[in-house]
GROMACS .gro file of C-alpha atoms in nm:
model
  318
    1UNK     CA    1  14.510  15.413  13.357
    2UNK     CA    2  14.634  15.043  13.391
    3UNK     CA    3  14.546  14.774  13.077
    4UNK     CA    4  14.350  14.588  13.347
    5UNK     CA    5  14.163  14.863  13.442
    6UNK     CA    6  14.126  14.954  13.133
    7UNK     CA    7  13.945  14.587  13.025
    8UNK     CA    8  13.777  14.614  13.331
    9UNK     CA    9  13.552  14.893  13.233
   10UNK     CA   10  13.483  14.762  12.883
   11UNK     CA   11  13.326  14.450  13.022
   12UNK     CA   12  13.153  14.683  13.233
   13UNK     CA   13  13.050  14.884  12.989
   14UNK     CA   14  12.911  14.547  12.759
   15UNK     CA   15  12.745  14.391  13.067
   16UNK     CA   16  12.532  14.753  13.102
   17UNK     CA   17  12.498  14.766  12.755
   18UNK     CA   18  12.345  14.372  12.749
   19UNK     CA   19  12.144  14.436  13.063
   20UNK     CA   20  11.986  14.729  12.885
   21UNK     CA   21  11.922  14.518  12.539
   22UNK     CA   22  11.786  14.229  12.727
   23UNK     CA   23  11.557  14.483  13.012
   24UNK     CA   24  11.198  14.385  13.085
   25UNK     CA   25  10.931  14.640  12.958
   26UNK     CA   26  10.780  14.873  13.190
   27UNK     CA   27  10.409  14.899  13.217
   28UNK     CA   28  10.266  15.251  13.182
   29UNK     CA   29   9.925  15.208  13.409
   30UNK     CA   30   9.805  15.565  13.379
   31UNK     CA   31   9.841  15.708  12.992
   32UNK     CA   32   9.528  15.892  13.000
   33UNK     CA   33   9.173  15.788  12.917
   34UNK     CA   34   9.148  15.457  12.812
   35UNK     CA   35   8.831  15.339  12.621
   36UNK     CA   36   8.981  15.052  12.447
   37UNK     CA   37   9.084  14.907  12.770
   38UNK     CA   38   9.438  14.812  12.647
   39UNK     CA   39   9.799  14.766  12.813
   40UNK     CA   40  10.085  15.004  12.771
   41UNK     CA   41  10.412  14.911  12.804
   42UNK     CA   42  10.753  15.171  12.732
   43UNK     CA   43  11.129  15.108  12.712
   44UNK     CA   44  11.392  15.395  12.741
   45UNK     CA   45  11.175  15.661  12.803
   46UNK     CA   46  11.359  15.834  12.969
   47UNK     CA   47  11.486  15.916  12.685
   48UNK     CA   48  11.189  16.067  12.479
   49UNK     CA   49  11.228  16.422  12.571
   50UNK     CA   50  11.287  16.584  12.223
   51UNK     CA   51  11.320  16.255  12.095
   52UNK     CA   52  11.168  15.987  11.847
   53UNK     CA   53  10.902  15.748  11.973
   54UNK     CA   54  10.813  15.405  11.820
   55UNK     CA   55  10.497  15.241  11.873
   56UNK     CA   56  10.556  14.838  11.807
   57UNK     CA   57  10.220  14.638  11.778
   58UNK     CA   58  10.198  14.295  11.818
   59UNK     CA   59  10.026  14.044  11.553
   60UNK     CA   60   9.755  13.770  11.680
   61UNK     CA   61   9.863  13.548  11.971
   62UNK     CA   62  10.171  13.769  12.093
   63UNK     CA   63  10.296  14.001  12.386
   64UNK     CA   64  10.432  14.320  12.408
   65UNK     CA   65  10.722  14.110  12.473
   66UNK     CA   66  10.646  13.873  12.270
   67UNK     CA   67  10.693  14.116  11.947
   68UNK     CA   68  11.032  14.276  12.137
   69UNK     CA   69  11.192  13.933  12.156
   70UNK     CA   70  11.184  13.928  11.758
   71UNK     CA   71  11.160  14.228  11.624
   72UNK     CA   72  11.466  14.333  11.868
   73UNK     CA   73  11.377  14.649  11.864
   74UNK     CA   74  11.525  14.729  12.230
   75UNK     CA   75  11.902  14.731  12.048
   76UNK     CA   76  11.834  15.032  11.815
   77UNK     CA   77  11.674  15.192  12.060
   78UNK     CA   78  11.975  15.225  12.341
   79UNK     CA   79  12.249  15.286  12.034
   80UNK     CA   80  12.044  15.544  11.821
   81UNK     CA   81  11.887  15.683  12.154
   82UNK     CA   82  11.493  15.695  12.092
   83UNK     CA   83  11.191  15.569  12.301
   84UNK     CA   84  10.975  15.232  12.257
   85UNK     CA   85  10.586  15.243  12.390
   86UNK     CA   86  10.451  14.861  12.312
   87UNK     CA   87  10.049  14.870  12.321
   88UNK     CA   88   9.902  14.493  12.430
   89UNK     CA   89   9.545  14.372  12.346
   90UNK     CA   90   9.378  14.216  12.659
   91UNK     CA   91   9.234  13.866  12.588
   92UNK     CA   92   8.872  13.971  12.737
   93UNK     CA   93   8.871  14.210  12.423
   94UNK     CA   94   8.969  14.000  12.155
   95UNK     CA   95   9.021  13.599  12.219
   96UNK     CA   96   9.325  13.568  11.970
   97UNK     CA   97   9.496  13.885  12.123
   98UNK     CA   98   9.469  14.086  11.821
   99UNK     CA   99   9.420  14.402  11.771
  100UNK     CA  100   9.058  14.435  11.654
  101UNK     CA  101   9.150  14.640  11.312
  102UNK     CA  102   8.813  14.541  11.204
  103UNK     CA  103   8.548  14.647  11.451
  104UNK     CA  104   8.364  14.999  11.380
  105UNK     CA  105   8.399  15.079  11.746
  106UNK     CA  106   8.744  15.071  11.736
  107UNK     CA  107   8.880  15.210  11.401
  108UNK     CA  108   8.709  15.565  11.365
  109UNK     CA  109   8.886  15.789  11.682
  110UNK     CA  110   8.740  15.570  11.891
  111UNK     CA  111   8.796  15.256  12.138
  112UNK     CA  112   9.131  15.079  12.018
  113UNK     CA  113   9.239  15.406  11.823
  114UNK     CA  114   9.174  15.615  12.070
  115UNK     CA  115   9.389  15.502  12.298
  116UNK     CA  116   9.663  15.452  12.111
  117UNK     CA  117   9.580  15.813  12.019
  118UNK     CA  118   9.578  15.879  12.427
  119UNK     CA  119   9.935  15.746  12.421
  120UNK     CA  120  10.064  15.940  12.161
  121UNK     CA  121   9.919  16.229  12.372
  122UNK     CA  122  10.131  16.088  12.637
  123UNK     CA  123  10.439  16.052  12.513
  124UNK     CA  124  10.461  16.416  12.369
  125UNK     CA  125  10.259  16.616  12.622
  126UNK     CA  126  10.370  16.402  12.947
  127UNK     CA  127  10.725  16.309  12.822
  128UNK     CA  128  10.811  16.566  12.589
  129UNK     CA  129  10.848  16.379  12.304
  130UNK     CA  130  10.979  16.519  11.925
  131UNK     CA  131  10.593  16.541  11.784
  132UNK     CA  132  10.729  16.500  11.458
  133UNK     CA  133  10.831  16.198  11.513
  134UNK     CA  134  10.599  15.926  11.620
  135UNK     CA  135  10.664  15.557  11.421
  136UNK     CA  136  10.430  15.312  11.394
  137UNK     CA  137  10.582  14.952  11.355
  138UNK     CA  138  10.310  14.667  11.329
  139UNK     CA  139  10.342  14.292  11.227
  140UNK     CA  140  10.004  14.094  11.110
  141UNK     CA  141   9.696  14.269  11.340
  142UNK     CA  142   9.970  14.520  11.464
  143UNK     CA  143  10.024  14.590  11.118
  144UNK     CA  144   9.637  14.670  11.061
  145UNK     CA  145   9.606  14.871  11.306
  146UNK     CA  146   9.888  15.063  11.268
  147UNK     CA  147   9.725  15.145  10.932
  148UNK     CA  148   9.427  15.243  11.161
  149UNK     CA  149   9.641  15.488  11.402
  150UNK     CA  150   9.825  15.656  11.018
  151UNK     CA  151   9.451  15.711  10.850
  152UNK     CA  152   9.239  15.840  11.171
  153UNK     CA  153   9.547  16.089  11.295
  154UNK     CA  154   9.792  16.147  10.977
  155UNK     CA  155   9.904  16.504  11.157
  156UNK     CA  156  10.065  16.344  11.449
  157UNK     CA  157  10.207  16.000  11.291
  158UNK     CA  158  10.545  16.060  11.066
  159UNK     CA  159  10.606  15.721  10.911
  160UNK     CA  160  10.483  15.347  11.012
  161UNK     CA  161  10.564  15.024  10.906
  162UNK     CA  162  10.320  14.735  10.804
  163UNK     CA  163  10.488  14.416  10.786
  164UNK     CA  164  10.244  14.111  10.646
  165UNK     CA  165   9.921  14.333  10.648
  166UNK     CA  166   9.647  14.452  10.450
  167UNK     CA  167   9.493  14.769  10.368
  168UNK     CA  168   9.304  14.986  10.555
  169UNK     CA  169   8.986  14.943  10.609
  170UNK     CA  170   8.976  14.602  10.335
  171UNK     CA  171   8.601  14.535  10.564
  172UNK     CA  172   8.457  14.540  10.886
  173UNK     CA  173   8.253  14.337  11.119
  174UNK     CA  174   8.178  13.976  10.956
  175UNK     CA  175   8.321  14.016  10.645
  176UNK     CA  176   8.688  14.054  10.730
  177UNK     CA  177   8.604  13.658  10.753
  178UNK     CA  178   8.596  13.637  10.394
  179UNK     CA  179   8.961  13.768  10.362
  180UNK     CA  180   9.193  13.453  10.366
  181UNK     CA  181   9.293  13.323  10.085
  182UNK     CA  182   9.340  13.544   9.755
  183UNK     CA  183   9.346  13.936   9.809
  184UNK     CA  184   9.027  14.135   9.734
  185UNK     CA  185   9.136  14.381   9.488
  186UNK     CA  186   9.002  14.784   9.438
  187UNK     CA  187   9.124  15.050   9.252
  188UNK     CA  188   9.362  15.343   9.384
  189UNK     CA  189   9.113  15.606   9.451
  190UNK     CA  190   8.869  15.336   9.583
  191UNK     CA  191   9.102  15.282   9.826
  192UNK     CA  192   9.216  15.607   9.864
  193UNK     CA  193   8.897  15.738   9.925
  194UNK     CA  194   8.920  15.481  10.212
  195UNK     CA  195   9.124  15.647  10.446
  196UNK     CA  196   9.039  16.021  10.288
  197UNK     CA  197   8.718  15.998  10.474
  198UNK     CA  198   8.823  15.936  10.785
  199UNK     CA  199   8.917  16.331  10.829
  200UNK     CA  200   8.695  16.489  10.514
  201UNK     CA  201   8.836  16.880  10.566
  202UNK     CA  202   9.249  16.716  10.624
  203UNK     CA  203   9.480  16.868  10.360
  204UNK     CA  204   9.765  16.851  10.505
  205UNK     CA  205  10.034  16.557  10.469
  206UNK     CA  206   9.984  16.158  10.551
  207UNK     CA  207  10.227  15.934  10.683
  208UNK     CA  208  10.508  15.826  10.489
  209UNK     CA  209  10.452  15.365  10.463
  210UNK     CA  210  10.690  15.121  10.446
  211UNK     CA  211  10.538  14.753  10.360
  212UNK     CA  212  10.711  14.400  10.411
  213UNK     CA  213  10.537  14.106  10.287
  214UNK     CA  214  10.604  13.769  10.192
  215UNK     CA  215  10.586  13.544   9.859
  216UNK     CA  216  10.468  13.301  10.012
  217UNK     CA  217  10.224  13.478  10.249
  218UNK     CA  218   9.899  13.284  10.226
  219UNK     CA  219   9.716  13.444  10.574
  220UNK     CA  220   9.708  13.805  10.426
  221UNK     CA  221   9.772  13.715  10.110
  222UNK     CA  222  10.067  13.846   9.909
  223UNK     CA  223   9.833  14.009   9.699
  224UNK     CA  224   9.749  14.213   9.927
  225UNK     CA  225  10.109  14.419   9.901
  226UNK     CA  226  10.041  14.576   9.641
  227UNK     CA  227   9.653  14.651   9.713
  228UNK     CA  228   9.844  14.870  10.049
  229UNK     CA  229  10.085  15.010   9.791
  230UNK     CA  230   9.766  15.190   9.575
  231UNK     CA  231   9.631  15.287   9.892
  232UNK     CA  232   9.913  15.516  10.008
  233UNK     CA  233  10.067  15.590   9.723
  234UNK     CA  234   9.712  15.716   9.629
  235UNK     CA  235   9.627  15.962   9.931
  236UNK     CA  236  10.007  16.068   9.897
  237UNK     CA  237   9.947  16.155   9.578
  238UNK     CA  238  10.189  15.922   9.408
  239UNK     CA  239  10.214  15.765   9.081
  240UNK     CA  240  10.348  15.373   9.084
  241UNK     CA  241  10.518  15.408   8.771
  242UNK     CA  242  10.771  15.625   8.957
  243UNK     CA  243  10.922  15.307   9.139
  244UNK     CA  244  11.268  15.269   9.138
  245UNK     CA  245  11.379  14.890   9.212
  246UNK     CA  246  11.690  14.801   9.408
  247UNK     CA  247  11.678  14.400   9.381
  248UNK     CA  248  11.894  14.177   9.541
  249UNK     CA  249  11.888  14.459   9.832
  250UNK     CA  250  12.173  14.505  10.060
  251UNK     CA  251  12.328  14.173   9.865
  252UNK     CA  252  12.027  13.966   9.993
  253UNK     CA  253  11.898  13.765   9.703
  254UNK     CA  254  11.613  13.700   9.925
  255UNK     CA  255  11.487  14.071   9.917
  256UNK     CA  256  11.406  14.320   9.664
  257UNK     CA  257  11.346  14.699   9.758
  258UNK     CA  258  11.110  14.931   9.578
  259UNK     CA  259  11.079  15.315   9.604
  260UNK     CA  260  10.738  15.520   9.552
  261UNK     CA  261  10.818  15.927   9.538
  262UNK     CA  262  10.804  16.227   9.390
  263UNK     CA  263  11.004  16.542   9.371
  264UNK     CA  264  10.787  16.643   9.674
  265UNK     CA  265  10.787  16.356   9.864
  266UNK     CA  266  11.052  16.141   9.881
  267UNK     CA  267  11.069  15.791   9.987
  268UNK     CA  268  10.596  15.792  10.043
  269UNK     CA  269  10.591  15.467  10.037
  270UNK     CA  270  10.882  15.132  10.026
  271UNK     CA  271  10.818  14.844   9.987
  272UNK     CA  272  10.995  14.538  10.073
  273UNK     CA  273  10.915  14.192   9.862
  274UNK     CA  274  11.117  13.903  10.065
  275UNK     CA  275  11.107  13.570   9.837
  276UNK     CA  276  10.962  13.275   9.990
  277UNK     CA  277  10.881  13.430  10.295
  278UNK     CA  278  10.532  13.323  10.441
  279UNK     CA  279  10.331  13.539  10.742
  280UNK     CA  280  10.602  13.594  10.913
  281UNK     CA  281  10.882  13.856  11.028
  282UNK     CA  282  11.242  13.899  10.880
  283UNK     CA  283  11.558  13.884  11.094
  284UNK     CA  284  11.931  13.812  11.073
  285UNK     CA  285  12.087  13.661  11.455
  286UNK     CA  286  12.359  13.783  11.520
  287UNK     CA  287  12.547  14.042  11.768
  288UNK     CA  288  12.648  14.252  11.435
  289UNK     CA  289  12.562  14.659  11.389
  290UNK     CA  290  12.277  14.540  11.077
  291UNK     CA  291  12.190  14.234  11.283
  292UNK     CA  292  11.936  14.126  11.563
  293UNK     CA  293  11.632  13.951  11.600
  294UNK     CA  294  11.536  13.617  11.661
  295UNK     CA  295  11.414  13.260  11.472
  296UNK     CA  296  11.116  13.187  11.640
  297UNK     CA  297  10.742  13.081  11.555
  298UNK     CA  298  10.649  13.397  11.373
  299UNK     CA  299  11.013  13.549  11.269
  300UNK     CA  300  11.213  13.324  10.971
  301UNK     CA  301  11.611  13.409  10.982
  302UNK     CA  302  11.686  13.483  10.591
  303UNK     CA  303  12.021  13.729  10.691
  304UNK     CA  304  11.820  13.977  10.684
  305UNK     CA  305  11.736  14.221  11.007
  306UNK     CA  306  11.408  14.414  10.905
  307UNK     CA  307  11.395  14.634  11.192
  308UNK     CA  308  11.715  14.737  11.149
  309UNK     CA  309  11.612  14.906  10.792
  310UNK     CA  310  11.299  15.016  10.903
  311UNK     CA  311  11.459  15.226  11.145
  312UNK     CA  312  11.677  15.346  10.886
  313UNK     CA  313  11.405  15.455  10.666
  314UNK     CA  314  11.210  15.624  10.976
  315UNK     CA  315  11.547  15.816  10.971
  316UNK     CA  316  11.632  15.723  11.404
  317UNK     CA  317  12.013  15.515  11.291
  318UNK     CA  318  12.255  15.767  11.351
   0.00000   0.00000   0.00000
Protein backbone atom coordinates (compact mmCIF):
# COMPACT_ATOMS: atom_id res chain seq x y z
CA UNK A 1 0.00 0.00 0.00
CA UNK A 2 1.41 3.39 -1.01
CA UNK A 3 1.97 6.24 1.42
CA UNK A 4 -0.74 8.31 -0.32
CA UNK A 5 -3.30 5.52 0.17
CA UNK A 6 -2.42 5.22 3.86
CA UNK A 7 -2.83 8.98 4.30
CA UNK A 8 -6.16 8.84 2.44
CA UNK A 9 -7.46 6.03 4.67
CA UNK A 10 -6.44 7.91 7.82
CA UNK A 11 -8.11 11.09 6.52
CA UNK A 12 -11.35 9.25 5.68
CA UNK A 13 -11.30 7.58 9.12
CA UNK A 14 -10.96 10.96 10.81
CA UNK A 15 -13.86 12.35 8.76
CA UNK A 16 -15.95 9.30 9.65
CA UNK A 17 -15.25 9.70 13.36
CA UNK A 18 -15.99 13.41 13.26
CA UNK A 19 -19.22 12.74 11.42
CA UNK A 20 -20.27 10.34 14.16
CA UNK A 21 -19.14 12.74 16.84
CA UNK A 22 -21.24 15.52 15.37
CA UNK A 23 -24.18 13.33 14.37
CA UNK A 24 -27.67 14.65 15.11
CA UNK A 25 -29.77 12.82 17.67
CA UNK A 26 -32.38 10.35 16.48
CA UNK A 27 -35.91 10.64 17.86
CA UNK A 28 -37.53 7.44 19.14
CA UNK A 29 -41.28 7.89 18.94
CA UNK A 30 -42.49 4.44 20.00
CA UNK A 31 -40.58 3.46 23.11
CA UNK A 32 -43.69 2.35 25.01
CA UNK A 33 -46.34 3.98 27.16
CA UNK A 34 -45.60 7.64 27.78
CA UNK A 35 -47.77 8.95 30.64
CA UNK A 36 -45.36 11.83 31.25
CA UNK A 37 -45.62 13.04 27.63
CA UNK A 38 -41.85 13.24 27.13
CA UNK A 39 -39.74 13.01 23.98
CA UNK A 40 -36.85 10.57 23.61
CA UNK A 41 -33.74 10.89 21.45
CA UNK A 42 -30.86 8.47 21.04
CA UNK A 43 -27.32 8.24 19.74
CA UNK A 44 -25.25 5.16 18.92
CA UNK A 45 -28.13 2.84 19.87
CA UNK A 46 -27.04 0.35 17.19
CA UNK A 47 -24.38 -0.87 19.67
CA UNK A 48 -26.82 -1.17 22.60
CA UNK A 49 -27.05 -4.98 22.47
CA UNK A 50 -25.19 -6.41 25.49
CA UNK A 51 -23.70 -2.97 26.17
CA UNK A 52 -24.31 -0.04 28.51
CA UNK A 53 -26.83 2.76 28.09
CA UNK A 54 -26.43 6.23 29.60
CA UNK A 55 -29.50 8.41 30.03
CA UNK A 56 -28.56 12.09 29.71
CA UNK A 57 -31.05 14.47 31.37
CA UNK A 58 -30.95 18.17 30.50
CA UNK A 59 -31.54 21.10 32.83
CA UNK A 60 -34.13 23.87 32.69
CA UNK A 61 -34.19 25.96 29.49
CA UNK A 62 -32.26 23.18 27.73
CA UNK A 63 -32.97 20.46 25.20
CA UNK A 64 -31.47 17.05 24.46
CA UNK A 65 -29.16 18.53 21.83
CA UNK A 66 -28.32 21.43 24.15
CA UNK A 67 -27.05 19.23 26.96
CA UNK A 68 -25.12 17.11 24.47
CA UNK A 69 -23.43 20.22 23.06
CA UNK A 70 -21.82 21.04 26.40
CA UNK A 71 -21.41 17.56 27.92
CA UNK A 72 -19.96 15.86 24.82
CA UNK A 73 -21.10 12.32 25.66
CA UNK A 74 -21.05 11.32 21.98
CA UNK A 75 -17.28 11.41 21.82
CA UNK A 76 -16.98 8.86 24.61
CA UNK A 77 -19.89 6.71 23.42
CA UNK A 78 -18.32 6.12 19.99
CA UNK A 79 -14.88 5.30 21.36
CA UNK A 80 -16.10 3.05 24.17
CA UNK A 81 -19.15 1.44 22.51
CA UNK A 82 -22.13 2.39 24.61
CA UNK A 83 -25.50 3.91 23.72
CA UNK A 84 -26.97 7.25 24.74
CA UNK A 85 -30.61 8.11 25.47
CA UNK A 86 -31.79 11.69 25.89
CA UNK A 87 -35.25 12.20 27.40
CA UNK A 88 -36.53 15.68 26.61
CA UNK A 89 -39.18 17.77 28.33
CA UNK A 90 -42.01 19.44 26.42
CA UNK A 91 -43.01 23.05 27.01
CA UNK A 92 -46.62 21.97 27.50
CA UNK A 93 -45.50 20.03 30.61
CA UNK A 94 -43.28 22.76 32.04
CA UNK A 95 -42.97 26.28 30.62
CA UNK A 96 -39.32 26.48 31.72
CA UNK A 97 -38.55 23.15 30.05
CA UNK A 98 -37.59 21.61 33.43
CA UNK A 99 -38.32 18.01 34.25
CA UNK A 100 -40.99 17.99 36.96
CA UNK A 101 -38.82 16.52 39.72
CA UNK A 102 -40.95 18.30 42.35
CA UNK A 103 -44.46 17.14 41.37
CA UNK A 104 -45.93 14.12 43.13
CA UNK A 105 -47.74 13.31 39.89
CA UNK A 106 -44.37 12.78 38.15
CA UNK A 107 -42.05 11.27 40.77
CA UNK A 108 -43.83 8.32 42.36
CA UNK A 109 -43.66 5.66 39.65
CA UNK A 110 -46.08 7.77 37.63
CA UNK A 111 -46.00 10.55 35.05
CA UNK A 112 -42.54 11.51 33.85
CA UNK A 113 -40.58 8.96 35.86
CA UNK A 114 -42.83 6.16 34.56
CA UNK A 115 -42.14 7.37 31.01
CA UNK A 116 -38.40 7.14 31.75
CA UNK A 117 -38.88 3.68 33.24
CA UNK A 118 -40.49 2.61 29.97
CA UNK A 119 -37.50 4.10 28.15
CA UNK A 120 -35.25 1.85 30.24
CA UNK A 121 -37.47 -1.14 29.44
CA UNK A 122 -37.25 -0.24 25.74
CA UNK A 123 -33.45 -0.24 25.94
CA UNK A 124 -33.40 -3.59 27.74
CA UNK A 125 -36.27 -5.43 26.06
CA UNK A 126 -36.15 -4.08 22.50
CA UNK A 127 -32.47 -3.16 22.05
CA UNK A 128 -31.20 -5.94 24.36
CA UNK A 129 -28.99 -3.55 26.33
CA UNK A 130 -27.19 -4.92 29.39
CA UNK A 131 -29.72 -4.53 32.22
CA UNK A 132 -26.88 -4.27 34.76
CA UNK A 133 -25.39 -1.26 32.97
CA UNK A 134 -28.11 1.38 32.95
CA UNK A 135 -26.71 4.77 34.02
CA UNK A 136 -28.20 8.21 34.56
CA UNK A 137 -26.52 11.59 34.20
CA UNK A 138 -28.37 14.78 34.97
CA UNK A 139 -27.66 18.48 35.28
CA UNK A 140 -29.71 20.77 37.57
CA UNK A 141 -33.39 19.77 37.16
CA UNK A 142 -32.12 16.76 35.21
CA UNK A 143 -29.94 15.85 38.18
CA UNK A 144 -32.97 15.91 40.46
CA UNK A 145 -34.88 13.72 38.02
CA UNK A 146 -31.97 11.28 37.90
CA UNK A 147 -32.33 10.89 41.67
CA UNK A 148 -36.05 10.25 41.18
CA UNK A 149 -35.13 7.33 38.93
CA UNK A 150 -32.61 6.00 41.46
CA UNK A 151 -35.16 6.17 44.28
CA UNK A 152 -38.01 4.58 42.35
CA UNK A 153 -36.14 1.93 40.37
CA UNK A 154 -32.96 1.10 42.32
CA UNK A 155 -32.86 -2.44 40.90
CA UNK A 156 -32.46 -1.08 37.36
CA UNK A 157 -30.19 1.95 37.78
CA UNK A 158 -26.54 0.99 38.25
CA UNK A 159 -25.16 4.48 39.00
CA UNK A 160 -26.11 8.11 38.55
CA UNK A 161 -24.24 11.40 38.27
CA UNK A 162 -25.96 14.30 40.04
CA UNK A 163 -24.54 17.57 38.71
CA UNK A 164 -25.71 20.71 40.57
CA UNK A 165 -28.78 19.04 42.07
CA UNK A 166 -30.52 18.78 45.42
CA UNK A 167 -31.55 15.68 47.44
CA UNK A 168 -34.48 13.51 46.43
CA UNK A 169 -37.78 14.90 47.75
CA UNK A 170 -36.24 17.92 49.46
CA UNK A 171 -39.69 19.40 48.91
CA UNK A 172 -42.63 18.94 46.58
CA UNK A 173 -45.28 21.19 45.10
CA UNK A 174 -45.31 24.88 46.05
CA UNK A 175 -42.80 24.23 48.84
CA UNK A 176 -40.08 24.04 46.20
CA UNK A 177 -40.34 27.81 45.77
CA UNK A 178 -38.42 28.15 49.05
CA UNK A 179 -35.45 26.01 48.00
CA UNK A 180 -33.29 28.82 46.59
CA UNK A 181 -30.49 30.31 48.64
CA UNK A 182 -29.70 28.47 51.85
CA UNK A 183 -29.74 24.66 51.75
CA UNK A 184 -32.41 22.79 53.69
CA UNK A 185 -30.85 20.44 56.24
CA UNK A 186 -32.02 17.04 57.47
CA UNK A 187 -30.45 14.14 59.31
CA UNK A 188 -28.94 11.30 57.28
CA UNK A 189 -31.71 8.96 58.41
CA UNK A 190 -34.44 11.42 57.44
CA UNK A 191 -32.93 11.87 54.00
CA UNK A 192 -32.48 8.13 53.60
CA UNK A 193 -36.07 7.41 54.64
CA UNK A 194 -37.35 9.56 51.78
CA UNK A 195 -35.64 7.15 49.36
CA UNK A 196 -36.51 3.96 51.24
CA UNK A 197 -40.20 4.87 51.41
CA UNK A 198 -40.42 4.64 47.61
CA UNK A 199 -39.97 0.84 47.83
CA UNK A 200 -40.85 -0.28 51.35
CA UNK A 201 -40.24 -3.99 50.74
CA UNK A 202 -37.04 -3.53 48.72
CA UNK A 203 -33.89 -5.01 50.30
CA UNK A 204 -31.49 -4.96 47.36
CA UNK A 205 -28.65 -2.65 46.44
CA UNK A 206 -29.10 1.04 45.72
CA UNK A 207 -27.35 2.86 42.87
CA UNK A 208 -23.92 4.36 43.31
CA UNK A 209 -24.01 8.14 43.19
CA UNK A 210 -21.59 10.71 41.79
CA UNK A 211 -22.10 14.27 43.05
CA UNK A 212 -20.70 17.26 41.12
CA UNK A 213 -21.18 20.71 42.63
CA UNK A 214 -19.58 24.14 42.38
CA UNK A 215 -18.80 26.07 45.55
CA UNK A 216 -20.30 29.28 44.10
CA UNK A 217 -23.60 27.67 43.11
CA UNK A 218 -26.48 29.78 44.44
CA UNK A 219 -29.23 28.20 42.31
CA UNK A 220 -28.83 24.76 43.85
CA UNK A 221 -26.95 26.02 46.90
CA UNK A 222 -23.56 24.37 47.40
CA UNK A 223 -24.73 23.22 50.83
CA UNK A 224 -27.03 20.75 49.10
CA UNK A 225 -24.01 18.72 47.98
CA UNK A 226 -23.43 17.57 51.55
CA UNK A 227 -27.15 16.80 51.96
CA UNK A 228 -27.10 14.62 48.81
CA UNK A 229 -24.07 12.82 50.21
CA UNK A 230 -25.89 12.28 53.52
CA UNK A 231 -28.91 10.84 51.70
CA UNK A 232 -27.12 8.37 49.46
CA UNK A 233 -24.45 7.24 51.89
CA UNK A 234 -27.30 6.49 54.28
CA UNK A 235 -29.28 4.32 51.89
CA UNK A 236 -26.07 2.55 50.89
CA UNK A 237 -25.14 1.97 54.55
CA UNK A 238 -21.90 3.95 54.33
CA UNK A 239 -20.36 5.98 57.16
CA UNK A 240 -19.48 9.49 56.06
CA UNK A 241 -16.24 9.47 58.06
CA UNK A 242 -14.98 6.80 55.65
CA UNK A 243 -14.14 9.28 52.88
CA UNK A 244 -10.85 9.17 51.00
CA UNK A 245 -9.91 12.65 49.78
CA UNK A 246 -7.94 13.50 46.62
CA UNK A 247 -7.12 17.24 46.60
CA UNK A 248 -5.89 18.83 43.36
CA UNK A 249 -7.42 15.91 41.50
CA UNK A 250 -5.62 15.12 38.23
CA UNK A 251 -3.37 18.12 38.90
CA UNK A 252 -6.28 20.58 38.82
CA UNK A 253 -6.30 22.77 41.94
CA UNK A 254 -9.99 23.62 41.39
CA UNK A 255 -11.11 19.99 41.73
CA UNK A 256 -11.28 17.87 44.86
CA UNK A 257 -12.47 14.26 44.63
CA UNK A 258 -13.87 12.57 47.71
CA UNK A 259 -14.86 8.90 47.76
CA UNK A 260 -17.15 7.22 50.29
CA UNK A 261 -17.30 3.45 50.53
CA UNK A 262 -16.78 0.30 52.57
CA UNK A 263 -15.29 -3.14 52.14
CA UNK A 264 -18.72 -4.25 50.82
CA UNK A 265 -19.47 -1.28 48.53
CA UNK A 266 -16.53 0.51 46.99
CA UNK A 267 -17.12 4.04 45.69
CA UNK A 268 -20.74 4.09 46.89
CA UNK A 269 -20.72 7.90 46.67
CA UNK A 270 -18.14 10.04 44.87
CA UNK A 271 -18.06 13.81 45.30
CA UNK A 272 -16.37 16.26 42.93
CA UNK A 273 -16.09 19.64 44.62
CA UNK A 274 -15.41 22.35 42.02
CA UNK A 275 -13.95 25.44 43.67
CA UNK A 276 -15.24 28.77 42.36
CA UNK A 277 -17.76 27.33 39.91
CA UNK A 278 -21.39 28.51 39.85
CA UNK A 279 -24.45 26.59 38.56
CA UNK A 280 -22.56 25.17 35.59
CA UNK A 281 -20.85 22.07 34.22
CA UNK A 282 -17.02 21.76 34.17
CA UNK A 283 -15.53 21.20 30.71
CA UNK A 284 -12.15 21.20 28.99
CA UNK A 285 -12.65 22.13 25.36
CA UNK A 286 -10.18 20.32 23.11
CA UNK A 287 -9.53 17.15 21.15
CA UNK A 288 -7.34 15.29 23.65
CA UNK A 289 -8.36 11.94 25.17
CA UNK A 290 -9.38 13.59 28.45
CA UNK A 291 -10.74 16.73 26.81
CA UNK A 292 -14.22 17.59 25.64
CA UNK A 293 -17.29 19.74 26.09
CA UNK A 294 -17.78 23.33 25.07
CA UNK A 295 -17.65 26.56 27.04
CA UNK A 296 -21.20 27.87 26.72
CA UNK A 297 -23.94 29.46 28.83
CA UNK A 298 -24.35 26.46 31.14
CA UNK A 299 -20.71 25.31 31.28
CA UNK A 300 -17.34 26.60 32.43
CA UNK A 301 -13.98 25.65 30.91
CA UNK A 302 -11.75 24.93 33.93
CA UNK A 303 -9.52 22.44 32.07
CA UNK A 304 -11.51 19.51 33.49
CA UNK A 305 -13.75 17.37 31.26
CA UNK A 306 -16.27 16.23 33.84
CA UNK A 307 -18.03 13.83 31.47
CA UNK A 308 -14.84 11.83 30.98
CA UNK A 309 -14.38 11.27 34.70
CA UNK A 310 -18.04 10.41 35.22
CA UNK A 311 -17.81 7.84 32.41
CA UNK A 312 -14.68 6.50 34.07
CA UNK A 313 -16.50 6.23 37.41
CA UNK A 314 -19.29 4.41 35.54
CA UNK A 315 -16.57 1.96 34.36
CA UNK A 316 -17.32 2.81 30.73
CA UNK A 317 -13.83 3.93 29.72
CA UNK A 318 -11.99 1.08 28.03
